[in-house]
mmCIF file of C-alpha atoms in Angstrom:
data_model
loop_
_atom_site.group_PDB
_atom_site.id
_atom_site.type_symbol
_atom_site.label_atom_id
_atom_site.label_comp_id
_atom_site.label_asym_id
_atom_site.label_seq_id
_atom_site.Cartn_x
_atom_site.Cartn_y
_atom_site.Cartn_z
ATOM 1 C CA MET A 1 130.188 -37.277 57.423
ATOM 2 C CA ASP A 2 131.527 -34.214 59.260
ATOM 3 C CA ASN A 3 128.509 -32.155 60.220
ATOM 4 C CA LYS A 4 130.635 -29.043 60.710
ATOM 5 C CA LYS A 5 131.560 -29.199 56.977
ATOM 6 C CA ARG A 6 127.942 -29.717 56.045
ATOM 7 C CA LEU A 7 126.980 -26.663 58.109
ATOM 8 C CA ALA A 8 129.800 -24.573 56.556
ATOM 9 C CA TYR A 9 128.622 -25.712 53.099
ATOM 10 C CA ALA A 10 125.031 -24.707 53.934
ATOM 11 C CA ILE A 11 126.164 -21.208 54.970
ATOM 12 C CA ILE A 12 128.323 -20.793 51.859
ATOM 13 C CA GLN A 13 125.406 -21.904 49.723
ATOM 14 C CA PHE A 14 123.191 -19.342 51.494
ATOM 15 C CA LEU A 15 125.651 -16.577 50.860
ATOM 16 C CA HIS A 16 126.003 -17.526 47.178
ATOM 17 C CA ASP A 17 122.187 -17.358 46.878
ATOM 18 C CA GLN A 18 122.167 -13.872 48.326
ATOM 19 C CA LEU A 19 124.761 -12.819 45.778
ATOM 20 C CA ARG A 20 122.752 -14.356 42.933
ATOM 21 C CA LEU A 21 119.549 -12.609 44.020
ATOM 22 C CA GLY A 22 121.254 -9.238 43.725
ATOM 23 C CA GLY A 23 119.920 -5.999 45.107
ATOM 24 C CA LEU A 24 123.015 -5.555 47.293
ATOM 25 C CA SER A 25 125.400 -2.601 47.413
ATOM 26 C CA SER A 26 128.886 -3.083 46.054
ATOM 27 C CA ASP A 27 130.301 -3.019 49.558
ATOM 28 C CA ALA A 28 127.831 -5.652 50.679
ATOM 29 C CA GLN A 29 128.665 -7.915 47.716
ATOM 30 C CA GLU A 30 132.367 -7.577 48.408
ATOM 31 C CA SER A 31 131.851 -8.446 52.098
ATOM 32 C CA LEU A 32 129.913 -11.625 51.192
ATOM 33 C CA GLU A 33 132.538 -12.693 48.672
ATOM 34 C CA VAL A 34 135.211 -12.244 51.450
ATOM 35 C CA ALA A 35 133.131 -14.186 53.925
ATOM 36 C CA ILE A 36 132.685 -17.099 51.394
ATOM 37 C CA GLN A 37 136.430 -17.213 50.766
ATOM 38 C CA CYS A 38 137.132 -17.290 54.488
ATOM 39 C CA LEU A 39 134.686 -20.131 55.152
ATOM 40 C CA GLU A 40 135.991 -22.187 52.235
ATOM 41 C CA THR A 41 139.584 -21.774 53.508
ATOM 42 C CA ALA A 42 138.696 -22.452 57.120
ATOM 43 C CA PHE A 43 136.627 -25.628 56.525
ATOM 44 C CA GLY A 44 138.180 -26.896 53.244
ATOM 45 C CA VAL A 45 134.821 -26.843 51.351
ATOM 46 C CA THR A 46 133.586 -25.114 48.218
ATOM 47 C CA VAL A 47 130.148 -24.514 46.682
ATOM 48 C CA GLU A 48 131.012 -27.326 44.196
ATOM 49 C CA ASP A 49 130.957 -29.969 47.045
ATOM 50 C CA SER A 50 127.305 -30.905 46.355
ATOM 51 C CA ASP A 51 127.713 -34.166 48.298
ATOM 52 C CA LEU A 52 127.640 -32.014 51.452
ATOM 53 C CA ALA A 53 124.219 -30.524 50.545
ATOM 54 C CA LEU A 54 121.319 -31.077 52.985
ATOM 55 C CA PRO A 55 117.734 -31.934 51.813
ATOM 56 C CA GLN A 56 116.694 -28.383 52.863
ATOM 57 C CA THR A 57 118.468 -25.062 52.494
ATOM 58 C CA LEU A 58 119.743 -23.222 55.557
ATOM 59 C CA LEU A 59 116.925 -20.647 55.186
ATOM 60 C CA GLU A 60 114.212 -23.395 55.023
ATOM 61 C CA ILE A 61 115.606 -25.104 58.147
ATOM 62 C CA PHE A 62 115.665 -21.775 60.002
ATOM 63 C CA GLU A 63 112.120 -20.895 59.026
ATOM 64 C CA ALA A 64 110.854 -24.331 60.059
ATOM 65 C CA ALA A 65 112.588 -23.978 63.465
ATOM 66 C CA ALA A 66 111.181 -20.494 63.973
ATOM 67 C CA THR A 67 107.682 -21.723 63.182
ATOM 68 C CA ALA A 68 108.026 -24.655 65.603
ATOM 69 C CA SER A 69 109.262 -22.278 68.291
ATOM 70 C CA GLU A 70 106.281 -19.989 67.830
ATOM 71 C CA GLU A 71 103.928 -22.980 67.998
ATOM 72 C CA ASP A 72 105.621 -24.159 71.215
ATOM 73 C CA SER A 73 105.301 -20.715 72.717
ATOM 74 C CA ALA A 74 101.651 -20.503 71.856
ATOM 75 C CA GLU A 75 100.985 -23.958 73.346
ATOM 76 C CA ALA A 76 102.987 -22.993 76.473
ATOM 77 C CA GLU A 77 100.742 -19.937 76.915
ATOM 78 C CA ARG A 78 97.618 -22.130 76.512
ATOM 79 C CA LEU A 79 98.894 -24.524 79.207
ATOM 80 C CA LYS A 80 99.749 -21.586 81.527
ATOM 81 C CA THR A 81 96.163 -20.250 81.112
ATOM 82 C CA GLU A 82 94.770 -23.698 81.882
ATOM 83 C CA GLY A 83 96.930 -23.792 84.997
ATOM 84 C CA ASN A 84 95.552 -20.424 86.084
ATOM 85 C CA GLU A 85 92.004 -21.715 85.634
ATOM 86 C CA GLN A 86 92.785 -24.736 87.810
ATOM 87 C CA MET A 87 94.184 -22.371 90.515
ATOM 88 C CA LYS A 88 90.833 -20.494 90.481
ATOM 89 C CA VAL A 89 88.892 -23.721 91.189
ATOM 90 C CA GLU A 90 91.563 -24.759 93.801
ATOM 91 C CA ASN A 91 92.650 -27.817 91.825
ATOM 92 C CA PHE A 92 96.281 -27.196 92.732
ATOM 93 C CA GLU A 93 97.670 -30.541 91.660
ATOM 94 C CA ALA A 94 96.271 -30.060 88.165
ATOM 95 C CA ALA A 95 97.762 -26.501 88.124
ATOM 96 C CA VAL A 96 101.190 -27.922 88.892
ATOM 97 C CA HIS A 97 100.754 -30.345 85.995
ATOM 98 C CA PHE A 98 99.851 -27.659 83.510
ATOM 99 C CA TYR A 99 102.551 -25.221 84.562
ATOM 100 C CA GLY A 100 105.060 -28.030 84.334
ATOM 101 C CA LYS A 101 104.039 -28.765 80.777
ATOM 102 C CA ALA A 102 104.386 -25.090 79.935
ATOM 103 C CA ILE A 103 107.932 -25.095 81.419
ATOM 104 C CA GLU A 104 108.847 -28.089 79.328
ATOM 105 C CA LEU A 105 107.967 -26.133 76.190
ATOM 106 C CA ASN A 106 109.500 -22.902 77.275
ATOM 107 C CA PRO A 107 111.960 -23.334 80.175
ATOM 108 C CA ALA A 108 113.202 -19.726 79.864
ATOM 109 C CA ASN A 109 109.915 -18.160 81.015
ATOM 110 C CA ALA A 110 110.169 -16.966 84.663
ATOM 111 C CA VAL A 111 106.356 -16.488 84.902
ATOM 112 C CA TYR A 112 105.709 -20.187 84.416
ATOM 113 C CA PHE A 113 108.011 -21.063 87.335
ATOM 114 C CA CYS A 114 106.569 -18.345 89.542
ATOM 115 C CA ASN A 115 103.010 -19.473 88.835
ATOM 116 C CA ARG A 116 103.912 -23.062 89.820
ATOM 117 C CA VAL A 117 105.350 -21.640 93.051
ATOM 118 C CA ALA A 118 101.870 -20.521 93.998
ATOM 119 C CA ALA A 119 100.420 -23.952 93.300
ATOM 120 C CA TYR A 120 103.262 -25.672 95.255
ATOM 121 C CA SER A 121 102.664 -23.368 98.197
ATOM 122 C CA LYS A 122 98.951 -24.218 98.224
ATOM 123 C CA LEU A 123 99.894 -27.885 98.400
ATOM 124 C CA GLY A 124 102.379 -27.255 101.216
ATOM 125 C CA ASN A 125 105.359 -28.135 98.998
ATOM 126 C CA TYR A 126 107.442 -25.192 100.173
ATOM 127 C CA ALA A 127 110.742 -26.848 99.179
ATOM 128 C CA GLY A 128 109.543 -27.120 95.652
ATOM 129 C CA ALA A 129 108.343 -23.494 95.809
ATOM 130 C CA VAL A 130 111.816 -22.245 96.918
ATOM 131 C CA GLN A 131 113.428 -24.143 93.997
ATOM 132 C CA ASP A 132 111.123 -22.676 91.401
ATOM 133 C CA CYS A 133 111.585 -19.142 92.857
ATOM 134 C CA GLU A 134 115.361 -19.589 92.503
ATOM 135 C CA ARG A 135 114.847 -20.602 88.872
ATOM 136 C CA ALA A 136 112.566 -17.665 88.148
ATOM 137 C CA ILE A 137 115.038 -15.234 89.784
ATOM 138 C CA CYS A 138 117.901 -16.696 87.720
ATOM 139 C CA ILE A 139 115.923 -16.148 84.505
ATOM 140 C CA ASP A 140 114.710 -12.726 85.496
ATOM 141 C CA PRO A 141 116.628 -11.070 88.404
ATOM 142 C CA ALA A 142 114.247 -8.084 88.241
ATOM 143 C CA TYR A 143 111.002 -10.132 88.699
ATOM 144 C CA SER A 144 109.590 -8.810 91.994
ATOM 145 C CA LYS A 145 106.887 -11.441 92.309
ATOM 146 C CA ALA A 146 109.503 -14.214 92.406
ATOM 147 C CA TYR A 147 111.140 -12.510 95.420
ATOM 148 C CA GLY A 148 107.838 -11.932 97.127
ATOM 149 C CA ARG A 149 106.781 -15.557 96.727
ATOM 150 C CA MET A 150 110.210 -16.726 97.852
ATOM 151 C CA GLY A 151 109.623 -14.718 100.999
ATOM 152 C CA LEU A 152 106.237 -16.470 101.573
ATOM 153 C CA ALA A 153 107.797 -19.901 101.064
ATOM 154 C CA LEU A 154 110.632 -19.202 103.445
ATOM 155 C CA SER A 155 108.310 -17.815 106.056
ATOM 156 C CA SER A 156 106.291 -21.038 105.807
ATOM 157 C CA LEU A 157 109.517 -22.943 106.503
ATOM 158 C CA ASN A 158 110.177 -20.689 109.531
ATOM 159 C CA LYS A 159 113.287 -19.180 107.838
ATOM 160 C CA HIS A 160 112.417 -15.629 108.716
ATOM 161 C CA VAL A 161 115.854 -14.211 108.365
ATOM 162 C CA GLU A 162 115.948 -15.230 104.683
ATOM 163 C CA ALA A 163 112.327 -14.223 104.183
ATOM 164 C CA VAL A 164 113.078 -10.671 105.348
ATOM 165 C CA ALA A 165 115.888 -10.361 102.827
ATOM 166 C CA TYR A 166 113.662 -11.491 99.964
ATOM 167 C CA TYR A 167 110.745 -9.251 100.972
ATOM 168 C CA LYS A 168 113.105 -6.269 101.055
ATOM 169 C CA LYS A 169 114.369 -7.103 97.561
ATOM 170 C CA ALA A 170 110.755 -7.464 96.365
ATOM 171 C CA LEU A 171 110.019 -3.967 97.753
ATOM 172 C CA GLU A 172 113.086 -2.530 96.050
ATOM 173 C CA LEU A 173 111.594 -3.671 92.773
ATOM 174 C CA ASP A 174 107.987 -2.896 93.668
ATOM 175 C CA PRO A 175 107.972 -0.209 96.333
ATOM 176 C CA ASP A 176 104.196 0.292 96.393
ATOM 177 C CA ASN A 177 103.211 -3.334 96.920
ATOM 178 C CA LYS A 178 101.167 -3.438 100.137
ATOM 179 C CA THR A 179 101.428 -7.246 100.469
ATOM 180 C CA TYR A 180 105.140 -7.198 100.477
ATOM 181 C CA LYS A 181 105.162 -4.416 103.116
ATOM 182 C CA SER A 182 102.765 -6.337 105.335
ATOM 183 C CA ASN A 183 104.615 -9.635 105.013
ATOM 184 C CA LEU A 184 107.939 -7.922 105.695
ATOM 185 C CA LYS A 185 106.563 -6.487 108.959
ATOM 186 C CA ILE A 186 105.280 -9.971 109.981
ATOM 187 C CA ALA A 187 108.637 -11.606 109.222
ATOM 188 C CA GLU A 188 110.522 -8.874 111.140
ATOM 189 C CA LEU A 189 108.133 -9.249 114.093
ATOM 190 C CA LYS A 190 108.814 -12.992 114.200
ATOM 191 C CA LEU A 191 112.559 -12.330 114.262
ATOM 192 C CA ARG A 192 112.104 -10.020 117.318
ATOM 193 C CA GLU A 193 109.918 -12.432 119.220
ATOM 194 C CA ALA A 194 111.433 -14.729 121.800
ATOM 195 C CA PRO A 195 110.958 -18.366 120.757
ATOM 196 C CA SER A 196 107.898 -20.015 122.255
ATOM 197 C CA PRO A 197 108.528 -22.837 124.694
ATOM 198 C CA THR A 198 106.299 -25.059 122.640
ATOM 199 C CA GLY A 199 107.816 -23.827 119.354
ATOM 200 C CA GLY A 200 106.479 -24.798 115.943
ATOM 201 C CA ALA A 201 104.427 -23.094 113.360
ATOM 202 C CA GLY A 202 101.354 -21.198 114.481
ATOM 203 C CA SER A 203 102.645 -20.540 118.071
ATOM 204 C CA PHE A 204 102.180 -17.107 119.555
ATOM 205 C CA ASP A 205 103.859 -14.911 122.157
ATOM 206 C CA ILE A 206 103.264 -16.756 125.500
ATOM 207 C CA ALA A 207 105.247 -14.146 127.429
ATOM 208 C CA GLY A 208 102.930 -11.447 126.215
ATOM 209 C CA LEU A 209 99.902 -13.608 127.062
ATOM 210 C CA LEU A 210 101.112 -14.094 130.684
ATOM 211 C CA ASN A 211 101.558 -10.362 130.981
ATOM 212 C CA ASN A 212 97.990 -9.686 129.819
ATOM 213 C CA PRO A 213 96.077 -8.488 132.944
ATOM 214 C CA GLY A 214 92.722 -9.668 131.548
ATOM 215 C CA PHE A 215 93.989 -13.159 130.889
ATOM 216 C CA MET A 216 95.662 -13.501 134.299
ATOM 217 C CA THR A 217 92.568 -12.258 136.132
ATOM 218 C CA MET A 218 90.410 -14.764 134.211
ATOM 219 C CA ALA A 219 92.887 -17.599 134.882
ATOM 220 C CA SER A 220 92.979 -16.794 138.621
ATOM 221 C CA SER A 221 89.194 -16.808 138.804
ATOM 222 C CA LEU A 222 89.028 -20.113 136.985
ATOM 223 C CA MET A 223 91.465 -21.738 139.330
ATOM 224 C CA ASN A 224 89.166 -20.821 142.172
ATOM 225 C CA ASN A 225 86.251 -22.519 140.378
ATOM 226 C CA PRO A 226 85.048 -25.523 142.407
ATOM 227 C CA GLN A 227 84.721 -27.777 139.362
ATOM 228 C CA ILE A 228 88.315 -27.084 138.248
ATOM 229 C CA GLN A 229 89.610 -27.507 141.788
ATOM 230 C CA GLN A 230 87.784 -30.805 142.125
ATOM 231 C CA LEU A 231 89.203 -32.136 138.858
ATOM 232 C CA MET A 232 92.738 -31.118 139.764
ATOM 233 C CA SER A 233 92.362 -32.509 143.255
ATOM 234 C CA GLY A 234 91.226 -35.857 141.933
ATOM 235 C CA MET A 235 94.154 -36.063 139.594
ATOM 236 C CA ILE A 236 96.653 -35.417 142.387
ATOM 237 C CA SER A 237 95.013 -37.588 145.078
ATOM 238 C CA GLY A 238 94.583 -40.413 142.571
ATOM 239 C CA GLY A 239 98.294 -40.525 141.977
ATOM 240 C CA HIS A 240 97.981 -39.455 138.339
ATOM 241 C CA ASN A 241 100.995 -38.034 136.714
ATOM 242 C CA PRO A 242 99.843 -36.312 133.517
ATOM 243 C CA LEU A 243 103.373 -35.529 132.386
ATOM 244 C CA GLY A 244 105.028 -38.773 133.449
ATOM 245 C CA THR A 245 107.978 -39.108 135.777
ATOM 246 C CA LEU A 246 111.574 -39.008 134.687
ATOM 247 C CA GLY A 247 112.314 -42.017 132.455
ATOM 248 C CA THR A 248 108.665 -43.025 132.174
ATOM 249 C CA SER A 249 105.734 -42.187 129.910
ATOM 250 C CA PRO A 250 102.311 -40.906 131.045
ATOM 251 C CA SER A 251 99.533 -43.537 131.041
ATOM 252 C CA GLN A 252 96.463 -43.257 128.886
ATOM 253 C CA ASN A 253 94.319 -42.339 131.884
ATOM 254 C CA ASP A 254 96.817 -39.619 132.891
ATOM 255 C CA LEU A 255 96.657 -38.061 129.391
ATOM 256 C CA ALA A 256 92.872 -38.306 129.311
ATOM 257 C CA SER A 257 92.623 -36.522 132.689
ATOM 258 C CA LEU A 258 94.979 -33.748 131.446
ATOM 259 C CA ILE A 259 92.975 -33.343 128.224
ATOM 260 C CA GLN A 260 89.706 -33.215 130.219
ATOM 261 C CA ALA A 261 91.095 -30.504 132.425
ATOM 262 C CA GLY A 262 92.310 -28.527 129.485
ATOM 263 C CA GLN A 263 88.910 -28.781 127.781
ATOM 264 C CA GLN A 264 87.061 -27.658 130.842
ATOM 265 C CA PHE A 265 89.520 -24.830 131.393
ATOM 266 C CA ALA A 266 89.048 -23.632 127.812
ATOM 267 C CA GLN A 267 85.260 -23.833 128.047
ATOM 268 C CA GLN A 268 85.248 -21.747 131.182
ATOM 269 C CA MET A 269 87.520 -19.202 129.577
ATOM 270 C CA GLN A 270 85.202 -18.921 126.605
ATOM 271 C CA GLN A 271 82.182 -18.465 128.835
ATOM 272 C CA GLN A 272 83.740 -15.856 131.145
ATOM 273 C CA ASN A 273 85.415 -13.588 128.560
ATOM 274 C CA PRO A 274 84.632 -14.402 124.937
ATOM 275 C CA GLU A 275 85.988 -10.977 123.872
ATOM 276 C CA LEU A 276 89.434 -11.834 125.208
ATOM 277 C CA ILE A 277 89.411 -15.227 123.517
ATOM 278 C CA GLU A 278 88.498 -13.682 120.201
ATOM 279 C CA GLN A 279 91.348 -11.123 120.755
ATOM 280 C CA LEU A 280 93.812 -13.935 121.148
ATOM 281 C CA ARG A 281 92.482 -15.736 118.066
ATOM 282 C CA SER A 282 92.871 -12.481 116.030
ATOM 283 C CA GLN A 283 96.460 -12.080 117.324
ATOM 284 C CA ILE A 284 97.349 -15.495 115.927
ATOM 285 C CA ARG A 285 95.612 -14.844 112.594
ATOM 286 C CA SER A 286 97.298 -11.450 112.196
ATOM 287 C CA ARG A 287 100.714 -12.993 112.304
ATOM 288 C CA THR A 288 100.203 -15.314 109.326
ATOM 289 C CA PRO A 289 101.891 -14.008 106.135
ATOM 290 C CA SER A 290 99.391 -13.096 103.464
ATOM 291 C CA ALA A 291 99.498 -13.833 99.656
ATOM 292 C CA SER A 292 96.347 -11.763 98.965
ATOM 293 C CA ASN A 293 97.464 -9.315 96.262
ATOM 294 C CA ASP A 294 100.310 -11.628 95.239
ATOM 295 C CA ASP A 295 97.969 -14.543 94.613
ATOM 296 C CA GLN A 296 97.049 -13.428 91.114
ATOM 297 C CA GLN A 297 98.626 -15.495 88.326
ATOM 298 C CA GLU A 298 100.046 -13.926 85.208
#
């Protein structure tokens, strides 16, 4: 049976019920009568076609659907709250699960996606975080937290150009957010820095380090240390090649010697100038984007 005709019949039946109940102005009654005539003509049905009737009236169907929607929304909120609790105890996989269930019940809620972004980021799933940020922004283009968390995810993927753009958008929407301001400065700083020879996440400005007088003085002093000289001399005289020659790979003994030299060098640096070492560590830590104020779930 044609479901369109059944739907049209249900609407006509509903309009007839409204006329029968009364309480309408004459203009309203006339409008309903015209609407009924138009539907009957358009779909070729009349109120007499009882074989098209559904077990429930149109109003009963709507009320049931509205109640179900309210129940789904309430359950989705409960699941989101459970996800927030799992975030507090650092059970991030469980948090992803609960946020996902909330999204299934209400896929039009940007908060659920954005909360799952935080859980994904804690698990190192930055690609998933980016996707959820895109969904949250699509749902609510004025949701500043989605832009801020997108910036964090992109920064973690070393996509600092894109991260800067998203941090700026987050600040347009939330100009007083200190976390966005701080993370924007970090992302802009990383764009200005020359790439490190070693590259990779967590690297720091080697050029700046080599221009540090304290570091160079300490390094020069260490290279004059008899123990360091003896170790380096032994590596050279023994024919070791820590880095391997062209077309060959370094041997295990070569690598062990290089690691040993590095460990001794680091120990001597720590003993001679612990303040400078701590300063270098602080430099590295200060260049890591923060999620501090943005870590709170909604």
